[in-house]
XYZ file of C-alpha atoms in Angstrom:
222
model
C 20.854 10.536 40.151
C 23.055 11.149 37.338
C 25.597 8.830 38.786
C 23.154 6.304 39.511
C 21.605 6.044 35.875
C 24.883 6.117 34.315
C 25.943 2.546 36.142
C 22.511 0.839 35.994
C 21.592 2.361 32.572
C 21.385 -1.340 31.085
C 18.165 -1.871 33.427
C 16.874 0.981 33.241
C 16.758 0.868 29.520
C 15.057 -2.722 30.673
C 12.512 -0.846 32.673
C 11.911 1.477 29.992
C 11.568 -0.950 27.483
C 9.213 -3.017 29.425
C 6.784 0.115 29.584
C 6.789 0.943 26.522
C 6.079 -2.301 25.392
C 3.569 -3.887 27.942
C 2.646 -0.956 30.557
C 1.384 1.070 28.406
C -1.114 -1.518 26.558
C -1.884 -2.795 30.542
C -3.493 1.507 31.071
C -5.224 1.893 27.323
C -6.754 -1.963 28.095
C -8.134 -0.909 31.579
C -11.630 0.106 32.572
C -9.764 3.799 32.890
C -9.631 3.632 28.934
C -12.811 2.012 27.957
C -14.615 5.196 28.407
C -12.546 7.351 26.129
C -13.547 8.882 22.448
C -11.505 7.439 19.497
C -9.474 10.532 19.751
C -8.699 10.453 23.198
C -7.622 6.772 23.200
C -5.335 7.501 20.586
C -3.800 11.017 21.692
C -3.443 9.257 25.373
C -1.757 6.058 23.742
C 0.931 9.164 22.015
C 1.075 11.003 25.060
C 2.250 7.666 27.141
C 4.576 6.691 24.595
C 5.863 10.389 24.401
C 6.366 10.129 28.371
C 8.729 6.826 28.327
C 10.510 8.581 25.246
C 11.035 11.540 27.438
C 12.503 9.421 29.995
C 14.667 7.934 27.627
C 15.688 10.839 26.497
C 16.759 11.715 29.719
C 19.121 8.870 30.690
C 20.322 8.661 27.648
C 21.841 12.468 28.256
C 22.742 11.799 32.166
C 24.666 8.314 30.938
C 26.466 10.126 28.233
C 25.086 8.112 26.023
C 23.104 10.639 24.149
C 26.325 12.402 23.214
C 27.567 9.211 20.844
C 24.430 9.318 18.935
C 23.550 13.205 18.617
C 25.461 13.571 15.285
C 23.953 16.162 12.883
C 27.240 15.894 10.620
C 26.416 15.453 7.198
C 27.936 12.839 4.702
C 27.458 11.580 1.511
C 28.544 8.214 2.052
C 25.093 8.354 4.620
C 23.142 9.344 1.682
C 23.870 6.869 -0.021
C 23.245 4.034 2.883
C 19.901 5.768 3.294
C 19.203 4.845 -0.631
C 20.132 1.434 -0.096
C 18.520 0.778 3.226
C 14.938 2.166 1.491
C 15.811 -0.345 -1.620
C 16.256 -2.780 1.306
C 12.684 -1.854 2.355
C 11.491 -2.408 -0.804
C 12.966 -5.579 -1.311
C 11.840 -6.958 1.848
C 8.134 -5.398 1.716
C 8.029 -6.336 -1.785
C 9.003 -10.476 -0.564
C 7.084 -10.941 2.631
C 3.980 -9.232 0.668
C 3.981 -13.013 -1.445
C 5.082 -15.307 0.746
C 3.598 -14.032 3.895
C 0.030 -13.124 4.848
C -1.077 -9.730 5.477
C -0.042 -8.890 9.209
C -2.669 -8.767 12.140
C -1.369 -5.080 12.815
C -2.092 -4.313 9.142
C -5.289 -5.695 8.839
C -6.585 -4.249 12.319
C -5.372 -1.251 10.888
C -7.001 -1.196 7.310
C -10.638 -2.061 9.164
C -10.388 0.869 11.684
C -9.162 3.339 9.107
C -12.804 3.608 7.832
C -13.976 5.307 10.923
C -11.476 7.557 11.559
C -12.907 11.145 11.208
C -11.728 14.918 11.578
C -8.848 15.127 14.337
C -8.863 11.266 14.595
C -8.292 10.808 10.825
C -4.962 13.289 11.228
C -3.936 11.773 13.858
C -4.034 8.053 12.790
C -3.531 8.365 9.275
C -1.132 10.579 8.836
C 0.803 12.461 12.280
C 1.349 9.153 14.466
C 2.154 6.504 11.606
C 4.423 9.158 9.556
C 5.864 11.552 12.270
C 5.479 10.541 15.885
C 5.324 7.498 15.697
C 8.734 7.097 13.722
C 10.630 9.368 16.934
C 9.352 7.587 19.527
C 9.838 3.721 18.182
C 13.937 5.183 16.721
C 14.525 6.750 20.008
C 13.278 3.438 22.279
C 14.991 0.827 19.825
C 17.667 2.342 18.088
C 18.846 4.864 20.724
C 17.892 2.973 23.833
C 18.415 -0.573 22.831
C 21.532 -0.579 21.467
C 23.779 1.938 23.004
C 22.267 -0.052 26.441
C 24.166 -2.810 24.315
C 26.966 -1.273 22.489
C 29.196 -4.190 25.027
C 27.745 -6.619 22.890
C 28.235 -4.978 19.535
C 31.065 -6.956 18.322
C 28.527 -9.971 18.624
C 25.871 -8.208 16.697
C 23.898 -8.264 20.227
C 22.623 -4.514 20.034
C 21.072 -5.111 16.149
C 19.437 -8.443 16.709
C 17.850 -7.381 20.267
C 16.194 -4.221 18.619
C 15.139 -5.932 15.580
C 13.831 -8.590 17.336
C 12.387 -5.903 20.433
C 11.122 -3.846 17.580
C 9.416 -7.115 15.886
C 7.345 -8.196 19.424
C 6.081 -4.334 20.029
C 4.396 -4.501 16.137
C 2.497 -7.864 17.391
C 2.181 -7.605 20.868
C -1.349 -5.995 20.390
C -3.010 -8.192 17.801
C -2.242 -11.540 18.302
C 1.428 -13.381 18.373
C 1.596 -14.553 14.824
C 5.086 -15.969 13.774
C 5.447 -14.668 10.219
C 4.380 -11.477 11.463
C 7.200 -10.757 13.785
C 9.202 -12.032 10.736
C 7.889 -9.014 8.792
C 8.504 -6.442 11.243
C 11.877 -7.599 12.578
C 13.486 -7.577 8.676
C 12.120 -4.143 9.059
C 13.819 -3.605 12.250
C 17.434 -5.412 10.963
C 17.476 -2.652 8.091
C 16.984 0.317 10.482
C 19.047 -1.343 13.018
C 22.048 -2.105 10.393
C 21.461 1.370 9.014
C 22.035 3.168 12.526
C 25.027 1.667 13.079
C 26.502 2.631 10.108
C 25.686 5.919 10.644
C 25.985 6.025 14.410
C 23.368 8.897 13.987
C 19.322 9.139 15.797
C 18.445 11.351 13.357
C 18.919 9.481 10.051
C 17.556 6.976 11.447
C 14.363 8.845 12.418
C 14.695 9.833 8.498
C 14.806 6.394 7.015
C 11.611 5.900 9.190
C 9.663 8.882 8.917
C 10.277 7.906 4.885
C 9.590 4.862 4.931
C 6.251 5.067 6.443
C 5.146 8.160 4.766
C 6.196 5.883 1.339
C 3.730 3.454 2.806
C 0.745 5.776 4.011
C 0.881 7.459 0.482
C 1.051 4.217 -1.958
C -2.394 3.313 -1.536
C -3.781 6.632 -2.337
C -1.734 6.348 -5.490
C -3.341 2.815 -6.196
């Protein structure tokens, strides 16, 4: 199995991908779903995109790919790329907040928020956006995408597919709006760019995990 995952790990990065981006929305939009609390939908929507994680996880370490981003080795040089990629943030959020409209993810977002309550509220508001949420999407389109195309790094093949994979899961669910998957792919260059540079999953899981907890806390300031 091992052996097997190692040479096909380009399509089965494919077949992950494709999962995570369509299968899963194909199960939570089925008459299996329609039934389920607000909770439940959105602990079962974690727990499926925990699963393909999981198995990305997993042929990631059989391929030997896990190894060449599994760096914990700290350097200052990173520190200061992880400044510079959240003033990149800022720069971008702060343009595409005048001269594009507010996306369909965050507006589907801002009307649910309202009736989010108790476990659901924690969930949505704070663990999924801020913490899970921030593993699983780093792990699928930093770690998955672009060792599967480290061949075509030279090219800058491995950042523009998961910036661009990373823009289409953000508006695959509410409505295929260009200057949306504008927003979210800048988003996805940064991080993208950023890993590279530091060939590391975990700051890039950082730079997320900041990023969005920067965003889930500035309009409680406001």
């Amino acid at each position: 199995m091992k052996k097997i995952i190692s040479r096909y790990y380009f399509f089965v990065a494919i077949l992950l991908i494709i999962a995570d981006q369509f299968f899963i929305r194909l199960v939570l939009h089925s008459d299996l779903a329609a039934g389920l609390s607000d909770f439940s939908y959105y602990f079962s929507d974690m727990i499926l995109n925990f699963l393909v994680v999981l198995l990305a996880l997993v042929a990631m370490i059989w391929s030997g790919k896990w190894q060449q981003i599994n760096s914990r080795k700290f350097k200052w040089s990173y520190l200061f790329y992880f400044f510079l990629a959240l003033l990149a943030f800022f720069v971008w959020n702060f343009v595409t907040f005048f001269i594009f409209p507010s996306t369909q993810n965050e507006i589907s977002y801002q009307l649910d928020l309202p009736t989010f309550t108790g476990l659901t509220a924690f969930l949505m508001y704070f663990f999924y956006p801020v913490i899970a949420g921030p593993i699983f999407e780093e792990m699928i389109y930093r770690g998955l995408v672009m060792t599967a195309l480290e061949k075509g790094k030279k090219w800058g093949l491995d950042v523009l597919a998961s910036a661009a994979l990373f823009g289409i899961l953000h508006i695959s669910n509410h409505g295929w709006v260009l200057t949306d998957f504008f927003v979210y792919m800048g988003g996805g260059l940064i991080m993208a760019v950023f890993f590279r540079v530091t060939k590391s999953i975990y700051w890039s899981i950082g730079l997320h995990i900041v990023d969005n907890a920067i965003a889930q806390i500035l309009p409680l300031l406001f």
